[in-house]
mmCIF file of C-alpha atoms in Angstrom:
data_model
loop_
_atom_site.group_PDB
_atom_site.id
_atom_site.type_symbol
_atom_site.label_atom_id
_atom_site.label_comp_id
_atom_site.label_asym_id
_atom_site.label_seq_id
_atom_site.Cartn_x
_atom_site.Cartn_y
_atom_site.Cartn_z
ATOM 1 C CA MET E 1 31.003 -45.557 -6.354
ATOM 2 C CA GLU E 2 30.812 -43.183 -9.331
ATOM 3 C CA HIS E 3 27.486 -42.539 -8.903
ATOM 4 C CA ILE E 4 28.186 -41.343 -5.667
ATOM 5 C CA ALA E 5 31.328 -39.278 -5.850
ATOM 6 C CA ARG E 6 28.963 -37.365 -8.979
ATOM 7 C CA PHE E 7 26.334 -36.724 -6.397
ATOM 8 C CA PHE E 8 28.983 -35.703 -4.023
ATOM 9 C CA PHE E 9 30.303 -33.089 -6.673
ATOM 10 C CA GLY E 10 26.652 -31.851 -7.073
ATOM 11 C CA VAL E 11 25.411 -30.838 -4.408
ATOM 12 C CA SER E 12 29.342 -29.523 -3.217
ATOM 13 C CA GLY E 13 28.506 -27.382 -6.430
ATOM 14 C CA ASN E 14 24.994 -26.510 -5.227
ATOM 15 C CA VAL E 15 26.411 -25.103 -2.336
ATOM 16 C CA ILE E 16 28.893 -23.793 -3.744
ATOM 17 C CA ALA E 17 26.547 -21.999 -6.294
ATOM 18 C CA LEU E 18 23.710 -21.628 -3.615
ATOM 19 C CA PHE E 19 26.615 -18.802 -1.759
ATOM 20 C CA LEU E 20 27.430 -16.845 -5.029
ATOM 21 C CA PHE E 21 24.157 -16.160 -5.703
ATOM 22 C CA LEU E 22 23.584 -14.484 -2.408
ATOM 23 C CA SER E 23 26.438 -12.469 -2.713
ATOM 24 C CA PRO E 24 25.183 -9.137 -3.980
ATOM 25 C CA VAL E 25 22.252 -9.436 -0.728
ATOM 26 C CA VAL E 26 25.016 -6.439 0.732
ATOM 27 C CA THR E 27 24.468 -4.722 -2.678
ATOM 28 C CA PHE E 28 20.271 -4.972 -2.547
ATOM 29 C CA TRP E 29 20.240 -3.897 0.894
ATOM 30 C CA ARG E 30 22.252 -0.413 -0.152
ATOM 31 C CA VAL E 31 19.602 -0.599 -2.671
ATOM 32 C CA ILE E 32 16.486 -1.497 -0.449
ATOM 33 C CA ARG E 33 18.138 1.126 1.963
ATOM 34 C CA LYS E 34 18.412 3.924 0.221
ATOM 35 C CA ARG E 35 15.247 3.316 -1.925
ATOM 36 C CA SER E 36 17.669 4.100 -5.042
ATOM 37 C CA THR E 37 19.891 1.747 -7.270
ATOM 38 C CA GLU E 38 21.655 4.479 -8.640
ATOM 39 C CA ASP E 39 23.966 4.165 -11.073
ATOM 40 C CA PHE E 40 24.092 -0.330 -10.600
ATOM 41 C CA SER E 41 23.452 -1.842 -13.626
ATOM 42 C CA GLY E 42 20.575 -4.323 -14.058
ATOM 43 C CA VAL E 43 21.820 -6.100 -17.036
ATOM 44 C CA PRO E 44 23.898 -8.928 -14.708
ATOM 45 C CA TYR E 45 20.400 -9.973 -13.102
ATOM 46 C CA ASN E 46 18.751 -10.492 -15.957
ATOM 47 C CA MET E 47 21.321 -12.062 -18.022
ATOM 48 C CA THR E 48 22.169 -14.476 -14.432
ATOM 49 C CA LEU E 49 17.702 -15.175 -14.555
ATOM 50 C CA LEU E 50 18.064 -16.319 -18.272
ATOM 51 C CA ASN E 51 21.005 -18.513 -17.458
ATOM 52 C CA CYS E 52 19.941 -19.718 -13.897
ATOM 53 C CA LEU E 53 16.000 -20.448 -16.511
ATOM 54 C CA LEU E 54 18.061 -22.466 -19.727
ATOM 55 C CA SER E 55 20.391 -24.513 -16.971
ATOM 56 C CA ALA E 56 17.488 -25.697 -14.615
ATOM 57 C CA TRP E 57 15.035 -26.417 -17.525
ATOM 58 C CA TYR E 58 17.290 -28.490 -19.313
ATOM 59 C CA GLY E 59 17.895 -30.869 -15.805
ATOM 60 C CA LEU E 60 14.553 -31.676 -15.659
ATOM 61 C CA PRO E 61 14.516 -35.675 -16.519
ATOM 62 C CA PHE E 62 13.207 -35.415 -19.605
ATOM 63 C CA VAL E 63 15.104 -33.391 -21.286
ATOM 64 C CA SER E 64 18.072 -34.407 -19.392
ATOM 65 C CA PRO E 65 18.028 -37.141 -17.621
ATOM 66 C CA ASN E 66 19.910 -37.570 -14.273
ATOM 67 C CA ASN E 67 20.774 -34.242 -14.014
ATOM 68 C CA ILE E 68 18.774 -33.443 -11.135
ATOM 69 C CA LEU E 69 21.107 -31.944 -9.099
ATOM 70 C CA VAL E 70 21.354 -29.434 -11.671
ATOM 71 C CA SER E 71 17.914 -28.249 -11.995
ATOM 72 C CA THR E 72 17.676 -27.715 -7.736
ATOM 73 C CA ILE E 73 20.501 -25.212 -7.649
ATOM 74 C CA ASN E 74 19.358 -23.295 -10.981
ATOM 75 C CA GLY E 75 15.444 -23.452 -10.077
ATOM 76 C CA THR E 76 16.567 -21.920 -5.918
ATOM 77 C CA GLY E 77 18.554 -19.261 -8.457
ATOM 78 C CA SER E 78 16.302 -18.757 -10.399
ATOM 79 C CA VAL E 79 14.103 -17.028 -7.622
ATOM 80 C CA ILE E 80 16.915 -15.359 -6.100
ATOM 81 C CA GLU E 81 17.693 -13.510 -9.710
ATOM 82 C CA ALA E 82 13.570 -12.641 -10.097
ATOM 83 C CA ILE E 83 13.524 -11.193 -6.719
ATOM 84 C CA TYR E 84 17.241 -9.099 -7.836
ATOM 85 C CA VAL E 85 14.843 -8.154 -10.461
ATOM 86 C CA VAL E 86 11.763 -7.074 -8.718
ATOM 87 C CA ILE E 87 13.611 -5.061 -6.209
ATOM 88 C CA PHE E 88 15.695 -3.284 -9.396
ATOM 89 C CA LEU E 89 12.016 -2.288 -10.969
ATOM 90 C CA ILE E 90 10.560 -1.145 -7.395
ATOM 91 C CA PHE E 91 13.613 0.953 -6.942
ATOM 92 C CA ALA E 92 14.898 2.069 -10.355
ATOM 93 C CA VAL E 93 15.993 5.376 -10.447
ATOM 94 C CA ASP E 94 14.177 6.868 -13.007
ATOM 95 C CA ARG E 95 11.444 6.110 -15.643
ATOM 96 C CA ARG E 96 14.325 5.065 -18.480
ATOM 97 C CA ALA E 97 16.206 2.812 -15.745
ATOM 98 C CA ARG E 98 12.790 0.663 -15.034
ATOM 99 C CA LEU E 99 11.487 0.929 -18.290
ATOM 100 C CA SER E 100 14.798 -0.827 -19.470
ATOM 101 C CA MET E 101 14.924 -3.288 -17.141
ATOM 102 C CA LEU E 102 11.084 -4.539 -18.192
ATOM 103 C CA GLY E 103 12.569 -4.369 -21.305
ATOM 104 C CA LEU E 104 15.457 -6.947 -20.983
ATOM 105 C CA LEU E 105 13.035 -9.350 -18.530
ATOM 106 C CA GLY E 106 10.833 -9.590 -21.730
ATOM 107 C CA ILE E 107 13.546 -10.951 -23.918
ATOM 108 C CA VAL E 108 14.654 -13.160 -20.467
ATOM 109 C CA ALA E 109 10.659 -14.050 -20.898
ATOM 110 C CA SER E 110 10.589 -14.655 -24.893
ATOM 111 C CA ILE E 111 13.839 -16.269 -24.882
ATOM 112 C CA PHE E 112 12.638 -18.914 -22.500
ATOM 113 C CA THR E 113 9.264 -19.560 -23.683
ATOM 114 C CA THR E 114 11.066 -19.796 -26.947
ATOM 115 C CA VAL E 115 13.420 -22.260 -25.310
ATOM 116 C CA VAL E 116 11.008 -24.250 -23.884
ATOM 117 C CA LEU E 117 7.614 -24.290 -26.741
ATOM 118 C CA VAL E 118 10.511 -25.542 -29.049
ATOM 119 C CA SER E 119 11.715 -28.357 -27.470
ATOM 120 C CA LEU E 120 8.444 -29.634 -25.808
ATOM 121 C CA LEU E 121 6.539 -29.284 -29.493
ATOM 122 C CA ALA E 122 8.888 -29.719 -32.303
ATOM 123 C CA LEU E 123 11.817 -31.952 -30.330
ATOM 124 C CA HIS E 124 12.214 -35.529 -28.986
ATOM 125 C CA GLY E 125 14.776 -37.219 -27.129
ATOM 126 C CA ASN E 126 18.286 -36.264 -27.944
ATOM 127 C CA ALA E 127 17.478 -33.832 -30.037
ATOM 128 C CA ARG E 128 15.304 -31.932 -27.326
ATOM 129 C CA LYS E 129 18.827 -32.725 -24.491
ATOM 130 C CA VAL E 130 21.350 -31.089 -27.440
ATOM 131 C CA PHE E 131 18.885 -28.154 -28.000
ATOM 132 C CA CYS E 132 18.440 -27.205 -24.543
ATOM 133 C CA GLY E 133 21.791 -27.559 -23.825
ATOM 134 C CA LEU E 134 23.460 -25.074 -26.732
ATOM 135 C CA ALA E 135 21.409 -22.700 -25.540
ATOM 136 C CA ALA E 136 22.131 -23.056 -21.809
ATOM 137 C CA THR E 137 26.102 -23.515 -22.263
ATOM 138 C CA ILE E 138 26.272 -20.963 -24.828
ATOM 139 C CA PHE E 139 24.745 -18.280 -21.996
ATOM 140 C CA SER E 140 26.817 -19.992 -18.874
ATOM 141 C CA ILE E 141 30.451 -19.869 -20.641
ATOM 142 C CA CYS E 142 28.659 -15.810 -21.198
ATOM 143 C CA MET E 143 28.198 -15.432 -17.174
ATOM 144 C CA TYR E 144 31.216 -17.134 -16.686
ATOM 145 C CA ALA E 145 33.290 -14.504 -19.365
ATOM 146 C CA SER E 146 31.778 -11.445 -17.002
ATOM 147 C CA PRO E 147 34.967 -11.656 -14.656
ATOM 148 C CA LEU E 148 36.974 -10.821 -17.560
ATOM 149 C CA SER E 149 36.568 -7.021 -17.198
ATOM 150 C CA ILE E 150 37.776 -7.553 -13.521
ATOM 151 C CA MET E 151 40.166 -9.095 -14.387
ATOM 152 C CA ARG E 152 41.170 -6.791 -16.428
ATOM 153 C CA LEU E 153 41.860 -3.796 -13.992
ATOM 154 C CA VAL E 154 43.339 -5.774 -11.699
ATOM 155 C CA ILE E 155 46.745 -6.230 -13.984
ATOM 156 C CA LYS E 156 46.306 -2.923 -15.027
ATOM 157 C CA THR E 157 45.964 -1.405 -11.142
ATOM 158 C CA LYS E 158 47.988 -4.150 -9.864
ATOM 159 C CA SER E 159 45.882 -4.490 -7.135
ATOM 160 C CA VAL E 160 43.164 -7.130 -5.843
ATOM 161 C CA GLU E 161 40.618 -4.481 -3.930
ATOM 162 C CA PHE E 162 37.871 -4.836 -6.581
ATOM 163 C CA MET E 163 38.583 -9.033 -6.482
ATOM 164 C CA PRO E 164 37.567 -10.351 -3.376
ATOM 165 C CA PHE E 165 39.431 -13.518 -2.826
ATOM 166 C CA LEU E 166 36.328 -15.305 -1.002
ATOM 167 C CA LEU E 167 34.430 -14.889 -4.502
ATOM 168 C CA SER E 168 37.113 -16.297 -6.349
ATOM 169 C CA LEU E 169 37.715 -19.030 -4.453
ATOM 170 C CA ALA E 170 34.221 -19.636 -4.829
ATOM 171 C CA VAL E 171 34.213 -19.304 -8.212
ATOM 172 C CA PHE E 172 37.316 -21.667 -8.802
ATOM 173 C CA LEU E 173 35.861 -24.590 -6.638
ATOM 174 C CA CYS E 174 32.734 -24.060 -7.832
ATOM 175 C CA GLY E 175 33.064 -24.393 -11.617
ATOM 176 C CA THR E 176 35.632 -27.967 -11.010
ATOM 177 C CA SER E 177 33.011 -29.200 -8.827
ATOM 178 C CA TRP E 178 30.322 -29.410 -11.722
ATOM 179 C CA PHE E 179 33.275 -30.131 -14.664
ATOM 180 C CA ILE E 180 34.094 -33.428 -12.520
ATOM 181 C CA TYR E 181 29.383 -33.992 -12.346
ATOM 182 C CA GLY E 182 29.878 -33.459 -15.905
ATOM 183 C CA LEU E 183 33.105 -35.757 -16.547
ATOM 184 C CA LEU E 184 31.267 -38.148 -13.991
ATOM 185 C CA GLY E 185 28.111 -38.178 -15.673
ATOM 186 C CA ARG E 186 30.045 -37.388 -19.889
ATOM 187 C CA ASP E 187 28.282 -34.629 -20.243
ATOM 188 C CA PRO E 188 29.428 -32.202 -22.760
ATOM 189 C CA PHE E 189 26.675 -29.612 -21.824
ATOM 190 C CA ILE E 190 28.074 -29.454 -18.573
ATOM 191 C CA ILE E 191 31.688 -30.337 -18.862
ATOM 192 C CA ILE E 192 32.408 -27.387 -20.888
ATOM 193 C CA PRO E 193 30.848 -24.743 -19.592
ATOM 194 C CA ASN E 194 32.160 -24.932 -16.419
ATOM 195 C CA GLY E 195 35.426 -26.122 -17.719
ATOM 196 C CA CYS E 196 35.886 -22.454 -18.357
ATOM 197 C CA GLY E 197 34.053 -21.161 -14.981
ATOM 198 C CA SER E 198 36.773 -23.161 -13.342
ATOM 199 C CA PHE E 199 39.630 -21.686 -15.699
ATOM 200 C CA LEU E 200 38.180 -18.250 -15.557
ATOM 201 C CA GLY E 201 38.645 -19.389 -11.466
ATOM 202 C CA LEU E 202 41.867 -20.415 -11.377
ATOM 203 C CA MET E 203 43.269 -17.196 -13.002
ATOM 204 C CA GLN E 204 41.547 -15.278 -11.001
ATOM 205 C CA LEU E 205 43.126 -16.653 -7.441
ATOM 206 C CA ILE E 206 46.965 -16.719 -9.879
ATOM 207 C CA LEU E 207 46.340 -12.955 -10.369
ATOM 208 C CA TYR E 208 45.430 -12.612 -6.234
ATOM 209 C CA ALA E 209 48.754 -14.371 -5.365
ATOM 210 C CA ILE E 210 50.838 -12.512 -7.503
ATOM 211 C CA TYR E 211 49.188 -8.955 -6.221
ATOM 212 C CA ARG E 212 47.498 -9.884 -2.861
ATOM 213 C CA LYS E 213 50.456 -7.854 -1.374
ATOM 214 C CA ASN E 214 48.279 -5.201 -3.417
ATOM 215 C CA LYS E 215 44.850 -3.458 -1.836
ATOM 216 C CA GLY E 216 44.758 -0.472 -3.378
ATOM 217 C CA PRO E 217 45.216 1.245 -6.541
ATOM 218 C CA ALA E 218 48.619 1.219 -7.416
ATOM 219 C CA ALA E 219 50.273 4.499 -7.358
ATOM 220 C CA PRO E 220 50.052 5.965 -11.100
ATOM 221 C CA ALA E 221 53.244 7.927 -13.559
ATOM 222 C CA GLY E 222 52.152 10.311 -14.610
ATOM 223 C CA LYS E 223 49.253 12.936 -13.595
ATOM 224 C CA GLY E 224 46.620 12.015 -16.505
ATOM 225 C CA GLU E 225 46.805 8.368 -16.337
ATOM 226 C CA ALA E 226 45.847 9.098 -12.731
ATOM 227 C CA ALA E 227 43.522 10.409 -13.660
ATOM 228 C CA ALA E 228 42.003 7.765 -15.662
ATOM 229 C CA ALA E 229 43.056 4.950 -13.413
ATOM 230 C CA ALA E 230 41.033 6.945 -10.288
ATOM 231 C CA ALA E 231 37.810 6.802 -13.231
ATOM 232 C CA GLU E 232 38.086 3.401 -14.546
ATOM 233 C CA VAL E 233 38.543 2.480 -10.558
ATOM 234 C CA GLU E 234 35.400 4.291 -9.338
ATOM 235 C CA ASP E 235 33.219 2.641 -12.078
ATOM 236 C CA THR E 236 34.523 -0.507 -11.576
ATOM 237 C CA LYS E 237 33.460 -0.320 -7.554
ATOM 238 C CA LYS E 238 30.003 0.304 -9.024
ATOM 239 C CA VAL E 239 30.644 -3.313 -11.504
ATOM 240 C CA ALA E 240 32.066 -4.627 -8.717
ATOM 241 C CA ALA E 241 29.070 -4.131 -6.499
ATOM 242 C CA ALA E 242 26.570 -5.199 -9.068
ATOM 243 C CA VAL E 243 27.480 -8.322 -10.874
ATOM 244 C CA GLU E 244 27.778 -11.394 -8.596
ATOM 245 C CA LEU E 245 31.437 -12.400 -9.897
ATOM 246 C CA ALA E 246 30.586 -16.384 -10.263
ATOM 247 C CA ASP E 247 28.796 -14.427 -11.688
ATOM 248 C CA ALA E 248 31.961 -15.115 -12.212
ATOM 249 C CA THR E 249 33.274 -12.616 -9.371
ATOM 250 C CA THR E 250 30.520 -12.239 -8.788
ATOM 251 C CA ASN E 251 29.186 -12.780 -11.102
ATOM 252 C CA LYS E 252 27.603 -17.317 -11.907
ATOM 253 C CA ALA E 253 30.009 -16.600 -11.498
ATOM 254 C CA ALA E 254 26.426 -16.292 -10.566
ATOM 255 C CA ASP E 255 25.211 -18.637 -12.391
ATOM 256 C CA ALA E 256 27.438 -21.679 -12.455
ATOM 257 C CA VAL E 257 26.669 -24.580 -13.465
ATOM 258 C CA GLY E 258 25.727 -24.449 -17.621
ATOM 259 C CA GLY E 259 23.563 -26.422 -18.904
ATOM 260 C CA ASP E 260 27.300 -20.364 -13.521
ATOM 261 C CA GLY E 261 27.233 -17.270 -11.239
ATOM 262 C CA LYS E 262 28.802 -12.189 -10.444
ATOM 263 C CA VAL E 263 27.008 -14.739 -10.722
ATOM 264 C CA ALA E 264 26.915 -15.560 -9.793
ATOM 265 C CA SER E 265 27.601 -14.896 -10.239
ATOM 266 C CA GLN E 266 26.830 -18.102 -10.926
ATOM 267 C CA VAL E 267 24.498 -23.644 -13.033
#
């Protein structure tokens, strides 16, 4: 019965995480249509790609037995995030942005290659699992923390304009599904990051319940504050469009399973 329940929550986590991985499609359709990345940042996509690669590696049978569902969704996420990165490289707004993206991609490849080689050549058995699990967990927690800036803006502006309910709900459900999956499998490298993701998703839902009636920026007290709030709101529009909240919101969340999410936001 426990195995059936674990399989159920693993499949549920796969489905929800896939939704989070696909959430930036609208953003990239805009990039392709305008043939420019404009002011969007490519950092979240490189970071989510690294998280997916590490988590997919962790879920392989010779690294962590009985976690193949972790590999399936993160392998899929790796392909999706790689497509986003390629699109970003093709339509980078200028040479500097393209070189910066290539540099980040090089760092991602270096970290992943190092983890793979060390785990294969220097470690065996449980030591391999612990090493790969720690690496995946660290980056999963970083991905789940990405919505904090959006939550801060919601509290400051008393508006949920840039924190969509469905993405916040998806982050919560995804984190909770994988948290239970980890509990049933007694795997701390899945429990810890997804416990954090579930908690942050719950906080987003609570904020949404508090400020749900205000879908626009709150009226500021003074002229100077109005300009500052407007500038921050405008910046957040760009961030919210570029980051997978599920990445958290989108982030992974993105990447949703730890060793997410906006992103994936998200695995």
